[in-house]
Coordinates of C-alpha atoms in Angstrom, one line a residue:
M1 CA 0.0 0.0 0.0
Q2 CA 2.7 2.5 1.0
H3 CA 4.7 1.5 -2.1
D4 CA 1.7 2.1 -4.3
L5 CA 1.2 5.5 -2.7
I6 CA 4.8 6.6 -3.3
A7 CA 4.6 5.3 -6.9
Q8 CA 1.4 7.2 -7.5
A9 CA 3.0 10.4 -6.1
R10 CA 6.1 9.9 -8.3
T11 CA 3.9 9.6 -11.4
W12 CA 2.1 12.8 -10.5
L13 CA 5.4 14.5 -9.8
A14 CA 6.8 13.6 -13.2
E15 CA 4.1 15.5 -15.1
D16 CA 3.5 18.4 -12.7
P17 CA 4.3 21.7 -14.7
D18 CA 4.6 23.9 -11.6
P19 CA 8.1 24.1 -9.9
E20 CA 6.5 25.1 -6.6
T21 CA 4.2 22.1 -6.2
R22 CA 6.9 19.8 -7.7
D23 CA 9.2 20.9 -4.8
E24 CA 6.5 20.5 -2.3
L25 CA 5.5 17.0 -3.5
G26 CA 9.2 15.9 -3.8
A27 CA 9.8 16.9 -0.2
L28 CA 6.8 14.8 1.0
I29 CA 8.1 11.8 -1.0
E30 CA 11.6 12.3 0.3
A31 CA 10.3 12.6 3.9
G32 CA 8.1 9.5 3.5
D33 CA 5.2 11.4 4.8
T34 CA 2.6 8.8 3.9
D35 CA -0.2 10.4 6.0
E36 CA 0.0 13.6 4.0
L37 CA 0.5 11.8 0.7
A38 CA -2.6 9.6 1.5
A39 CA -4.7 12.7 2.1
R40 CA -3.6 14.3 -1.2
F41 CA -4.0 11.1 -3.3
A42 CA -7.2 9.8 -1.6
G43 CA -9.1 10.5 -4.9
T44 CA -9.6 13.6 -7.0
L45 CA -11.3 17.0 -6.4
Q46 CA -14.8 16.5 -7.5
F47 CA -16.1 18.7 -10.3
G48 CA -19.6 19.6 -9.2
T49 CA -22.2 22.3 -9.8
A50 CA -19.8 24.9 -8.2
G51 CA -17.0 23.7 -10.4
L52 CA -13.8 23.0 -8.4
R53 CA -12.8 24.4 -5.0
G54 CA -10.1 23.3 -2.6
E55 CA -6.9 23.9 -0.8
L56 CA -3.8 24.8 -2.8
G57 CA -1.1 22.2 -3.0
A58 CA 0.3 19.2 -4.9
G59 CA -1.8 16.2 -5.7
P60 CA -5.2 15.4 -7.2
M61 CA -7.1 16.3 -4.0
R62 CA -5.7 19.9 -4.1
M63 CA -6.0 22.9 -6.3
N64 CA -2.9 23.2 -8.6
R65 CA -1.9 23.7 -12.2
S66 CA -2.2 20.0 -13.0
V67 CA -5.7 19.8 -11.8
V68 CA -6.7 23.0 -13.6
I69 CA -5.1 21.9 -16.9
R70 CA -7.1 18.7 -16.7
A71 CA -10.3 20.6 -15.9
A72 CA -9.7 23.0 -18.8
A73 CA -9.0 20.1 -21.2
G74 CA -12.2 18.3 -20.0
L75 CA -14.3 21.5 -20.5
A76 CA -12.8 22.0 -23.9
A77 CA -13.7 18.4 -24.9
Y78 CA -17.2 18.9 -23.6
L79 CA -17.6 22.2 -25.6
K80 CA -16.4 20.6 -28.8
A81 CA -18.7 17.6 -28.3
Q82 CA -21.5 20.2 -28.1
G83 CA -20.6 21.5 -31.5
Q84 CA -18.8 24.6 -30.1
D85 CA -15.5 24.1 -31.8
G86 CA -13.9 27.5 -32.6
G87 CA -16.2 29.2 -30.0
L88 CA -15.0 31.9 -27.6
V89 CA -14.2 31.1 -23.9
V90 CA -13.8 34.1 -21.6
I91 CA -11.6 33.7 -18.6
G92 CA -11.6 35.9 -15.5
Y93 CA -9.7 35.6 -12.2
D94 CA -9.4 37.1 -8.7
A95 CA -6.3 38.1 -6.8
R96 CA -5.8 34.9 -4.9
Y97 CA -2.6 32.9 -4.9
K98 CA -2.2 31.1 -8.3
S99 CA -5.3 32.7 -9.8
E100 CA -3.5 34.3 -12.7
D101 CA -1.5 31.1 -13.4
F102 CA -4.7 29.1 -13.5
A103 CA -6.3 31.6 -15.9
R104 CA -3.3 31.5 -18.2
D105 CA -3.2 27.7 -18.2
T106 CA -6.9 27.6 -19.1
A107 CA -6.4 30.1 -22.0
A108 CA -3.5 27.9 -23.3
V109 CA -5.6 24.7 -23.1
M110 CA -8.6 26.3 -24.9
T111 CA -6.3 27.7 -27.6
G112 CA -4.6 24.3 -28.1
A113 CA -8.0 22.6 -28.4
G114 CA -9.1 24.8 -31.2
L115 CA -11.3 27.1 -29.2
R116 CA -10.7 30.9 -29.0
A117 CA -9.8 32.3 -25.5
A118 CA -10.0 35.8 -24.1
V119 CA -8.7 36.7 -20.6
L120 CA -9.9 39.6 -18.6
P121 CA -7.2 42.4 -18.4
R122 CA -6.5 42.0 -14.6
P123 CA -8.1 40.6 -11.4
L124 CA -11.7 41.7 -11.5
P125 CA -15.0 40.9 -9.8
T126 CA -16.7 37.7 -10.8
P127 CA -19.8 39.6 -12.1
V128 CA -17.6 41.3 -14.7
L129 CA -16.8 37.8 -16.1
A130 CA -20.5 36.7 -15.9
Y131 CA -21.4 39.9 -17.9
A132 CA -18.5 39.5 -20.4
I133 CA -19.8 36.0 -21.5
R134 CA -23.0 37.3 -22.9
H135 CA -21.6 40.7 -23.9
L136 CA -18.9 39.0 -26.1
G137 CA -21.1 36.2 -27.3
A138 CA -18.9 33.5 -25.7
V139 CA -19.8 29.8 -25.6
A140 CA -18.5 29.5 -22.0
G141 CA -16.7 31.3 -19.3
V142 CA -14.3 30.4 -16.5
E143 CA -13.8 32.4 -13.3
V144 CA -10.8 31.4 -11.1
T145 CA -11.9 32.2 -7.6
A146 CA -12.5 30.7 -4.2
S147 CA -14.9 33.6 -3.3
H148 CA -14.9 34.0 0.5
N149 CA -13.0 30.8 1.4
P150 CA -9.8 30.9 3.5
P151 CA -6.6 32.2 2.0
R152 CA -5.2 28.7 1.3
D153 CA -8.0 27.9 -1.1
N154 CA -8.7 28.5 -4.7
G155 CA -11.4 27.4 -7.1
Y156 CA -12.7 27.1 -10.7
K157 CA -16.2 28.2 -11.6
V158 CA -17.7 27.4 -15.0
Y159 CA -20.4 29.2 -16.9
L160 CA -22.0 28.3 -20.2
G161 CA -22.9 30.6 -23.0
D162 CA -26.2 31.8 -21.4
G163 CA -24.0 33.5 -18.8
S164 CA -25.2 31.4 -15.8
Q165 CA -23.3 28.7 -13.9
I166 CA -23.5 25.1 -14.9
V167 CA -26.3 22.8 -13.7
P168 CA -27.0 19.1 -14.3
P169 CA -26.6 17.4 -16.6
A170 CA -23.7 19.6 -17.9
D171 CA -21.7 19.3 -14.7
G172 CA -21.7 15.5 -14.9
E173 CA -20.8 15.5 -18.6
I174 CA -17.9 17.9 -18.0
A175 CA -16.8 15.8 -15.0
A176 CA -16.8 12.7 -17.2
A177 CA -14.8 14.6 -19.9
I178 CA -12.2 15.6 -17.3
A179 CA -11.9 12.0 -16.0
A180 CA -11.2 10.9 -19.6
V181 CA -8.2 13.3 -20.0
G182 CA -5.0 11.3 -20.6
P183 CA -1.4 12.2 -19.7
L184 CA -0.8 16.0 -19.3
A185 CA 1.9 15.7 -21.9
D186 CA -0.9 15.1 -24.5
V187 CA -2.7 18.3 -23.6
V188 CA -1.7 20.9 -26.2
R189 CA -0.7 24.1 -24.4
P190 CA 0.7 26.8 -26.8
E191 CA 2.7 29.7 -25.3
D192 CA 0.4 32.3 -26.9
G193 CA -2.5 32.6 -29.3
W194 CA -5.2 33.9 -26.9
E195 CA -6.4 37.4 -26.5
T196 CA -6.0 39.6 -23.4
L197 CA -9.0 41.9 -23.3
G198 CA -8.6 45.6 -22.7
E199 CA -10.4 47.9 -20.3
E200 CA -13.3 48.2 -22.8
V201 CA -15.0 45.1 -21.4
L202 CA -15.0 46.7 -17.9
E203 CA -16.2 50.0 -19.4
A204 CA -19.2 48.1 -21.0
Y205 CA -20.0 46.5 -17.6
L206 CA -19.8 49.8 -15.8
A207 CA -22.0 51.5 -18.4
R208 CA -24.5 48.7 -17.7
T209 CA -24.5 49.3 -13.9
D210 CA -26.2 52.7 -14.5
A211 CA -29.3 50.8 -15.6
V212 CA -30.1 49.5 -12.2
L213 CA -30.8 53.0 -10.8
A214 CA -33.9 55.0 -11.4
P215 CA -33.2 58.1 -13.6
G216 CA -33.1 61.2 -11.4
S217 CA -33.2 59.3 -8.1
P218 CA -31.6 60.8 -5.0
R219 CA -27.8 60.0 -4.7
T220 CA -27.0 61.5 -1.3
A221 CA -26.3 58.6 1.1
R222 CA -22.8 58.4 2.4
T223 CA -21.0 55.1 2.7
V224 CA -18.0 53.4 4.2
Y225 CA -16.8 50.6 1.9
T226 CA -14.6 47.5 2.4
A227 CA -13.4 45.2 -0.4
M228 CA -12.3 42.6 2.3
H229 CA -8.8 42.5 0.7
G230 CA -10.4 41.5 -2.6
V231 CA -10.9 43.0 -6.1
G232 CA -13.9 45.2 -5.6
T233 CA -12.5 48.6 -4.7
S234 CA -11.6 50.0 -8.2
V235 CA -14.8 48.7 -9.8
L236 CA -17.2 49.8 -7.1
T237 CA -15.7 53.3 -6.7
A238 CA -15.8 53.7 -10.5
A239 CA -19.5 52.7 -10.4
F240 CA -20.3 55.1 -7.6
E241 CA -18.6 57.9 -9.4
R242 CA -20.5 57.3 -12.6
A243 CA -23.8 57.1 -10.6
G244 CA -23.1 60.4 -8.8
F245 CA -23.0 59.0 -5.3
P246 CA -20.6 60.5 -2.8
A247 CA -17.2 58.8 -2.9
P248 CA -17.2 56.0 -0.3
V249 CA -14.8 56.2 2.6
L250 CA -12.6 53.2 2.2
V251 CA -11.5 50.8 4.9
T252 CA -7.9 51.4 3.9
E253 CA -6.5 48.3 5.6
Q254 CA -8.7 46.1 3.4
A255 CA -9.0 48.2 0.2
E256 CA -6.2 46.6 -1.9
P257 CA -6.1 43.0 -3.1
D258 CA -4.1 40.8 -0.8
P259 CA -4.2 37.0 -1.1
A260 CA -3.1 36.6 2.5
F261 CA -6.2 38.4 3.8
P262 CA -4.1 39.6 6.8
T263 CA -6.8 41.4 8.8
V264 CA -9.5 38.7 8.9
A265 CA -9.7 35.0 10.0
F266 CA -12.1 34.4 7.1
P267 CA -12.6 36.9 4.3
N268 CA -16.4 36.7 4.5
P269 CA -18.5 39.7 5.8
E270 CA -20.7 37.2 7.6
E271 CA -17.9 35.7 9.8
P272 CA -17.3 37.1 13.3
G273 CA -14.7 39.9 13.3
A274 CA -14.6 40.4 9.6
M275 CA -16.4 43.7 9.7
D276 CA -14.6 45.1 12.8
L277 CA -12.4 47.4 10.8
A278 CA -15.4 48.7 8.8
F279 CA -17.3 49.4 12.0
A280 CA -14.3 51.3 13.4
T281 CA -14.0 53.3 10.2
A282 CA -17.7 54.1 10.3
R283 CA -17.5 55.3 13.9
R284 CA -15.0 57.9 12.7
A285 CA -16.6 58.8 9.4
A286 CA -20.3 58.7 10.6
P287 CA -21.8 57.5 7.2
D288 CA -25.4 56.5 6.5
L289 CA -24.4 52.9 5.9
I290 CA -21.5 50.5 5.4
V291 CA -21.2 48.4 2.3
A292 CA -18.9 45.4 2.0
N293 CA -18.0 43.0 -0.8
D294 CA -16.5 39.6 -0.4
P295 CA -13.1 39.0 -2.2
D296 CA -14.5 38.4 -5.6
A297 CA -17.2 41.1 -5.2
D298 CA -20.2 38.9 -6.1
R299 CA -21.7 39.3 -2.6
C300 CA -22.8 42.5 -0.9
A301 CA -23.1 43.0 2.9
V302 CA -24.8 46.1 4.5
A303 CA -24.5 47.5 8.0
V304 CA -26.5 50.3 9.5
P305 CA -26.2 52.6 12.5
D306 CA -28.1 51.1 15.5
T307 CA -27.9 52.7 18.9
S308 CA -29.3 49.5 20.5
V309 CA -26.2 47.4 19.8
E310 CA -22.7 47.6 21.2
G311 CA -20.5 49.7 19.0
G312 CA -23.5 51.4 17.4
W313 CA -23.4 49.5 14.1
R314 CA -25.3 46.4 13.1
M315 CA -24.9 44.0 10.1
L316 CA -28.1 43.4 8.3
R317 CA -28.9 39.8 7.6
G318 CA -28.9 38.8 3.9
D319 CA -32.6 38.2 4.2
E320 CA -33.2 41.7 5.5
V321 CA -31.3 43.2 2.6
G322 CA -33.1 40.9 0.2
A323 CA -36.5 42.1 1.4
L324 CA -35.3 45.8 1.4
L325 CA -34.2 45.6 -2.2
A326 CA -37.5 43.8 -3.2
A327 CA -39.5 46.6 -1.5
H328 CA -37.5 49.2 -3.3
L329 CA -38.0 47.6 -6.7
V330 CA -41.8 47.3 -6.0
E331 CA -41.9 51.0 -5.0
R332 CA -40.2 51.8 -8.4
G333 CA -42.9 49.9 -10.2
V334 CA -40.9 47.0 -11.7
S335 CA -42.5 44.0 -13.4
G336 CA -41.4 40.4 -13.7
V337 CA -40.7 37.5 -11.4
F338 CA -39.0 37.7 -8.0
A339 CA -37.1 34.5 -7.1
E340 CA -35.1 33.1 -4.2
S341 CA -33.6 29.8 -3.0
I342 CA -35.5 27.6 -0.5
V343 CA -33.1 28.6 2.3
S344 CA -34.0 32.3 2.1
S345 CA -36.8 34.1 3.9
S346 CA -40.4 33.5 2.9
L347 CA -41.0 37.3 3.2
L348 CA -40.0 37.8 -0.5
G349 CA -43.0 35.7 -1.6
R350 CA -45.3 37.8 0.5
I351 CA -43.9 41.0 -0.9
A352 CA -44.2 39.7 -4.5
E353 CA -47.8 38.5 -3.9
K354 CA -49.0 41.8 -2.4
A355 CA -47.4 43.6 -5.4
G356 CA -49.0 41.2 -7.9
L357 CA -45.6 40.0 -9.1
G358 CA -44.6 36.4 -10.0
Y359 CA -42.6 34.5 -7.4
E360 CA -40.5 31.3 -7.6
E361 CA -38.5 29.3 -5.2
T362 CA -35.4 27.3 -6.4
L363 CA -32.7 25.1 -5.1
T364 CA -29.7 26.8 -3.4
G365 CA -27.4 28.7 -5.7
F366 CA -27.6 31.4 -8.4
K367 CA -27.1 28.7 -11.0
W368 CA -30.8 27.9 -10.3
I369 CA -32.1 31.4 -9.5
A370 CA -30.6 32.8 -12.7
R371 CA -32.6 30.3 -14.8
V372 CA -36.1 31.4 -13.6
D373 CA -38.2 32.5 -16.6
G374 CA -39.0 36.2 -16.5
L375 CA -36.6 36.9 -13.6
R376 CA -36.5 40.5 -12.5
Y377 CA -34.9 40.1 -9.1
G378 CA -33.3 37.2 -7.3
Y379 CA -31.6 36.9 -4.0
E380 CA -30.1 34.3 -1.6
E381 CA -29.7 34.8 2.2
A382 CA -25.8 34.4 1.9
L383 CA -25.5 38.0 0.8
G384 CA -26.1 37.3 -2.9
Y385 CA -28.4 39.6 -5.0
C386 CA -29.2 39.6 -8.8
V387 CA -30.6 43.0 -9.5
D388 CA -29.9 43.2 -13.2
P389 CA -30.5 39.8 -14.7
G390 CA -30.4 41.2 -18.2
G391 CA -26.8 42.1 -17.7
V392 CA -25.4 39.6 -15.1
R393 CA -27.2 36.3 -14.7
D394 CA -25.5 35.7 -11.3
K395 CA -25.2 37.5 -8.0
D396 CA -23.5 40.8 -8.3
G397 CA -22.1 42.7 -5.3
I398 CA -21.4 45.9 -7.3
T399 CA -24.9 46.5 -8.7
A400 CA -26.5 45.4 -5.5
A401 CA -24.4 48.0 -3.6
L402 CA -25.6 50.7 -6.1
L403 CA -29.3 49.7 -5.5
V404 CA -29.1 49.6 -1.7
V405 CA -27.3 53.0 -1.6
E406 CA -30.0 54.4 -3.9
L407 CA -32.6 53.1 -1.5
A408 CA -30.8 54.6 1.5
S409 CA -30.7 57.9 -0.4
V410 CA -34.4 57.8 -1.2
L411 CA -35.2 57.2 2.5
K412 CA -32.7 59.8 3.7
E413 CA -34.5 62.5 1.7
K414 CA -37.6 61.6 3.7
G415 CA -35.8 61.6 7.0
R416 CA -36.0 57.8 7.2
T417 CA -33.6 54.8 7.4
L418 CA -33.3 51.2 6.2
L419 CA -34.4 50.1 9.7
D420 CA -37.6 52.2 9.4
L421 CA -38.4 50.4 6.2
L422 CA -37.8 47.0 7.8
D423 CA -40.3 48.0 10.5
D424 CA -42.8 48.8 7.7
L425 CA -42.3 45.4 6.2
A426 CA -42.9 43.7 9.6
L427 CA -46.1 45.6 10.1
A428 CA -47.3 44.8 6.6
H429 CA -46.4 41.1 6.5
G430 CA -45.5 39.9 10.0
L431 CA -42.0 39.9 11.5
H432 CA -39.9 37.4 9.5
A433 CA -36.8 36.7 11.6
T434 CA -34.1 34.4 10.3
D435 CA -30.9 32.8 11.8
Q436 CA -28.5 30.1 10.9
L437 CA -26.9 27.2 12.8
S438 CA -23.6 26.6 10.9
V439 CA -21.1 23.9 12.0
R440 CA -17.7 23.8 10.3
V441 CA -16.1 20.4 10.5
E442 CA -12.7 18.8 9.9
D443 CA -14.2 15.4 9.5
L444 CA -16.9 15.2 6.8
T445 CA -18.4 12.1 8.4
V446 CA -19.8 14.4 11.1
I447 CA -22.1 16.0 8.5
A448 CA -23.1 12.6 7.0
D449 CA -23.9 11.2 10.5
A450 CA -26.0 14.3 11.4
M451 CA -28.0 14.0 8.2
A452 CA -28.5 10.3 8.7
R453 CA -29.6 10.8 12.3
L454 CA -32.2 13.5 11.3
R455 CA -33.5 11.3 8.5
E456 CA -33.9 8.3 10.9
Q457 CA -35.4 10.3 13.8
P458 CA -36.9 13.5 12.6
P459 CA -37.8 15.9 15.4
T460 CA -41.5 16.2 16.3
A461 CA -41.1 19.6 17.9
L462 CA -38.5 22.4 18.1
A463 CA -38.6 25.2 20.7
G464 CA -42.1 24.0 21.7
L465 CA -43.4 24.4 18.1
A466 CA -44.9 21.2 16.6
V467 CA -43.3 20.0 13.4
T468 CA -46.3 19.9 11.0
S469 CA -44.3 18.4 8.0
A470 CA -40.9 16.8 7.4
E471 CA -39.6 16.6 3.8
D472 CA -36.5 14.7 2.6
L473 CA -35.5 16.9 -0.3
S474 CA -33.2 14.1 -1.7
R475 CA -36.5 12.7 -3.1
G476 CA -37.4 15.9 -4.9
T477 CA -40.7 17.7 -4.6
A478 CA -43.4 18.8 -7.0
S479 CA -41.4 21.9 -7.8
L480 CA -37.8 21.1 -7.0
P481 CA -35.3 18.5 -8.3
P482 CA -33.6 16.3 -5.7
T483 CA -31.0 17.8 -3.4
D484 CA -29.3 16.6 -0.2
G485 CA -31.5 18.5 2.3
L486 CA -34.3 18.3 4.9
R487 CA -37.1 20.7 5.3
Y488 CA -39.3 21.0 8.4
Q489 CA -42.4 23.2 8.6
L490 CA -43.5 24.2 12.1
E491 CA -46.3 26.2 13.5
G492 CA -45.0 29.7 12.6
A493 CA -41.5 28.6 11.6
R494 CA -39.5 26.8 9.0
V495 CA -36.1 24.9 9.2
I496 CA -33.9 23.6 6.3
V497 CA -30.8 21.5 6.9
R498 CA -28.2 20.9 4.2
P499 CA -24.5 20.3 3.7
S500 CA -22.7 23.3 2.2
G501 CA -21.8 22.9 -1.5
T502 CA -18.6 24.8 -1.2
E503 CA -17.2 24.5 2.4
P504 CA -16.9 21.7 5.0
K505 CA -20.0 22.9 6.8
L506 CA -23.4 21.7 7.9
K507 CA -25.9 24.6 7.5
C508 CA -29.3 24.9 9.2
Y509 CA -31.5 27.8 8.1
L510 CA -34.1 28.9 10.5
E511 CA -37.1 31.3 10.1
V512 CA -39.9 32.3 12.4
V513 CA -42.8 34.5 11.6
V514 CA -44.4 36.5 14.4
P515 CA -47.6 38.5 13.8
V516 CA -47.3 42.2 14.6
A517 CA -50.5 44.2 15.5
D518 CA -49.0 47.7 15.5
A519 CA -45.7 49.6 15.8
A520 CA -45.9 49.4 19.6
S521 CA -45.9 45.6 19.4
L522 CA -42.6 45.4 17.4
P523 CA -40.2 45.2 20.5
A524 CA -42.2 42.3 21.9
A525 CA -42.3 40.5 18.6
R526 CA -38.6 40.9 18.2
A527 CA -38.0 39.4 21.7
R528 CA -40.3 36.5 20.9
S529 CA -38.6 35.8 17.6
A530 CA -35.2 35.8 19.2
E531 CA -36.4 33.4 21.9
L532 CA -37.9 31.0 19.3
L533 CA -34.8 31.1 17.1
A534 CA -32.5 30.3 20.1
G535 CA -34.8 27.5 21.1
I536 CA -35.0 26.0 17.6
K537 CA -31.2 26.2 17.3
R538 CA -30.7 24.5 20.7
D539 CA -33.2 21.7 20.0
L540 CA -32.1 21.1 16.4
A541 CA -28.4 20.8 17.4
A542 CA -29.5 18.2 20.0
A543 CA -31.6 16.3 17.4
A544 CA -28.7 16.3 14.9
G545 CA -26.1 15.4 17.5
I546 CA -23.9 18.3 16.6

């Protein structure tokens, strides 16, 4: 067994094109570190509906140039099998370690396979790539990013020519084509022959961002902005300037791209501590709101002044921002369908119904939301918002930021705030309060065991609320294809449990709905919702054994 493992590692080493990972793997072989080698050669990174994502390093279970070249060769083979020979593939990348190398390798493979390749001019937000696919008439797009994962990770996200991320059966067919790739030496990789795009593609994207705002709307709200060490600063500030908003005050420590993400444990606005520097900047600058992007700027977080919390600033939940943007679009008189994933708040459906708009619920991920017929607005609780589906069929943290600052400006002109509008929505539809129980694991069997336990012994009550229905979503429903998840309806609440598609996490999404008679009842309703969410979280953790 040990001999086979070393032989396998030596075979990989012989065709690895990257001196860094060759040295790393050679040292592991030399040291006889069979535990580490076993972890790296336990299989291959699985190409799923989020493409590839994993820790950087040598071996088939890590993200590296060998894995990326195989992925690109498989994608090229798939595209040619679909009759797309000679078609254009657009490639974007963020500022993480190895991102530019992976983008260049992808361009070389596409060119060698007889496709045309065009690479974005520099590290840019993921939505710019999603926009460029349709703008340039490409047959596919690749974004090299690990979004908000830890610094040691990178990833590979694939879009087809409709500008949205891949879904079954394409993901399985691409995975099969990757598995069929032979020796790397047989993958043709010329030194040049692809195009490096100029700034005009970014200019076209920025010109499009203007379309999300209402002509002549107020543009007065003042913001503090953090790019979370990612690629958002230059694009967002350019979009704000075009729109006529006041220039945002930057969180200078996080404004420039830095793959080490030195000021945060996790470069995700939702993680504890990630927004601390933004809050500190806001206490000095006293803006109307804080806007944050994640490192590839496809997500948008919002924080508001709130004297009731320590430090005076509060992060809005993704569901709160999702409802605020929906209410703003309704007020502007938009038409079309509002859509969200099943893990997001049911408030969106109530807003759409009252406005006479279509509403649809999808599986988790913008790969599903973006495919809704007639989509006008889509959001997901994990800070993802699609506010211009005609331009970007994916979540877009830049255009979402523009829309939320427009809303804050409209309210500011009336002497009101985002929190006031949230109160209005609670009075109109009931207080919809959401929370999440999220467990990060080292051992993935913990997640499998928890799901098995809940399937075998589903809870009958949580926080004293009776479970009125328990659905195993792996069997599919009348409106949803199968997915690994569980959904519980309770009296006045809802719970969904699912493994994360991109991180080693078990995620449990909780929502309670508390009726509100009048404005004076809001504090009591908030206290009741907090009590119920805490109780559901406690009882669900016990039921799942986590």
